Amino acid sequence: MRTRPPRTDARRPGLHARRPALAALVASAAAVAVLTLPQPAGAAESSPVGFGAGTTGGGSATAVTVSTLDAFKAAVTGSSAKVVRVGGTISLSGQVDVGSDTTVLGVGSPSGFTGGSLRLKKVTNVVIRNLSISKAIKRDAITVQSSTKVGIDHNSLSSDRDHGKDYYDGLVDISHASDYVTVSWNVFKDHYKGSLAGHSDNNADEDTGHLRVTYHHNWFDNVNSRIPSLRFGTGHFYDNYVVGAETAVHSRMGAKMLVENNVFRSTQVAVTTSRDSDEDGYANLRGNDLGGAATEISQVGTFTDPPYGYTAEPASSVVASVTAGAGAGKL
């Protein structure tokens, strides 16, 4: 741990920028060779809480249900409004790109993907919900690049820790100036590198002023680190339950983190601002139950008032809420 005294980030401007308008939704879904069904109640994600507020995905577009890889690829292509329901577990090799104005929703138990990745690249207004995604070899389970307005909600994301830390990549990685993202009510389990926001110390020109991400009510169970790791951006981490981490929240390269009302158990370092990067980050902590975990706060920040409405439940009720409600099949 560094011994120099804490600084404040008064010299760095805040990143509270005006939210961009939502992209307009196109009226009809792309034609695909899949079964078309009426959209069930609750299939489309309601607007997330946090920086991803206003994300609607495919909205009220007529849903299609798919159960094969080819049908899924066809269904998620393009920028027309669409709701794609995934039935059963589909094996992936590599990654599948998801288009703008899309909701991908798991139905049944379990439903989702194994072996590969979903990628959101240069898209906007996407919801990924109620999926089980496992063992994405050499890939992130969900990759978000150069994309805005994303909600990742009620998914179960996992691999194993029987291999080295680089056999898999991250579970949710957010990079290349992606912005206005909420990651909520997910289970991250049995993995080394949980969630990276900002992929490189050398990407300041692209990332500064972006990477605004909210993480709330997620359960990180036996995840070693990056819970999350944030560079350059602004992160709000509240009401999460972290068990079995080596290092959890990591603010670096001038990132600003508000860490609020979380619970940490069997964790060595709950929050650090001073590891592994050329520049430290900033962190403000309030209302957390550290469970004996250490903190390494070299710089105390000024990000204490998120620019959106939310209600943070007290840490005393987080374990019960998160274990009962997080993950696929808990809608």
Short mmCIF file of C-alpha atoms in Angstrom, two decimals, residues 9 15 51 195 197 211 213-215 227-238 240 248-252 254-260 262 270-273 281-286 297 299-306:
data_model
loop_
_atom_site.label_atom_id
_atom_site.label_comp_id
_atom_site.label_asym_id
_atom_site.label_seq_id
_atom_site.Cartn_x
_atom_site.Cartn_y
_atom_site.Cartn_z
CA ASP A 9 -9.55 15.40 -7.39
CA LEU A 15 -17.65 13.81 -15.98
CA PHE A 51 -26.15 5.45 -15.93
CA SER A 195 -15.51 -6.91 -15.11
CA ALA A 197 -14.19 -1.01 -17.78
CA LEU A 211 -17.16 4.91 -19.42
CA VAL A 213 -21.12 2.64 -15.54
CA THR A 214 -23.43 1.64 -12.66
CA TYR A 215 -23.12 -1.76 -10.96
CA ILE A 227 -15.02 -6.22 -9.35
CA PRO A 228 -14.88 -3.95 -11.29
CA SER A 229 -11.64 -2.44 -12.55
CA LEU A 230 -12.31 1.05 -13.96
CA ARG A 231 -10.00 3.38 -15.91
CA PHE A 232 -10.73 7.02 -16.82
CA GLY A 233 -14.50 6.79 -16.28
CA THR A 234 -17.08 7.32 -13.57
CA GLY A 235 -18.43 4.30 -11.69
CA HIS A 236 -21.16 3.81 -9.11
CA PHE A 237 -20.92 0.47 -7.29
CA TYR A 238 -23.77 0.00 -4.81
CA ASN A 240 -23.40 -5.56 -4.41
CA ALA A 248 -12.47 -6.25 -5.61
CA VAL A 249 -13.13 -2.61 -6.64
CA HIS A 250 -10.15 -1.08 -8.47
CA SER A 251 -10.19 2.59 -9.47
CA ARG A 252 -7.25 3.55 -11.68
CA GLY A 254 -8.02 8.96 -12.71
CA ALA A 255 -11.31 7.06 -12.61
CA LYS A 256 -13.89 8.21 -10.06
CA MET A 257 -15.73 5.56 -8.04
CA LEU A 258 -18.52 5.84 -5.50
CA VAL A 259 -18.62 2.59 -3.52
CA GLU A 260 -21.81 2.51 -1.49
CA ASN A 262 -21.89 -3.10 -0.46
CA ALA A 270 -12.32 -4.42 -0.89
CA VAL A 271 -11.27 -1.19 -2.66
CA THR A 272 -7.95 -0.05 -4.09
CA THR A 273 -6.93 3.07 -6.01
CA GLY A 281 -7.82 6.49 -9.32
CA TYR A 282 -10.21 8.10 -6.83
CA ALA A 283 -12.72 6.46 -4.53
CA ASN A 284 -15.38 7.55 -2.06
CA LEU A 285 -16.76 4.95 0.33
CA ARG A 286 -19.94 5.09 2.38
CA ILE A 297 -7.37 4.62 -0.82
CA GLN A 299 -6.97 9.54 -3.46
CA VAL A 300 -10.39 10.54 -2.15
CA GLY A 301 -12.63 11.84 -4.90
CA THR A 302 -15.54 14.26 -5.26
CA PHE A 303 -17.99 11.93 -7.01
CA THR A 304 -20.57 11.54 -4.25
CA ASP A 305 -23.82 12.50 -5.96
CA PRO A 306 -24.78 10.39 -9.01
#
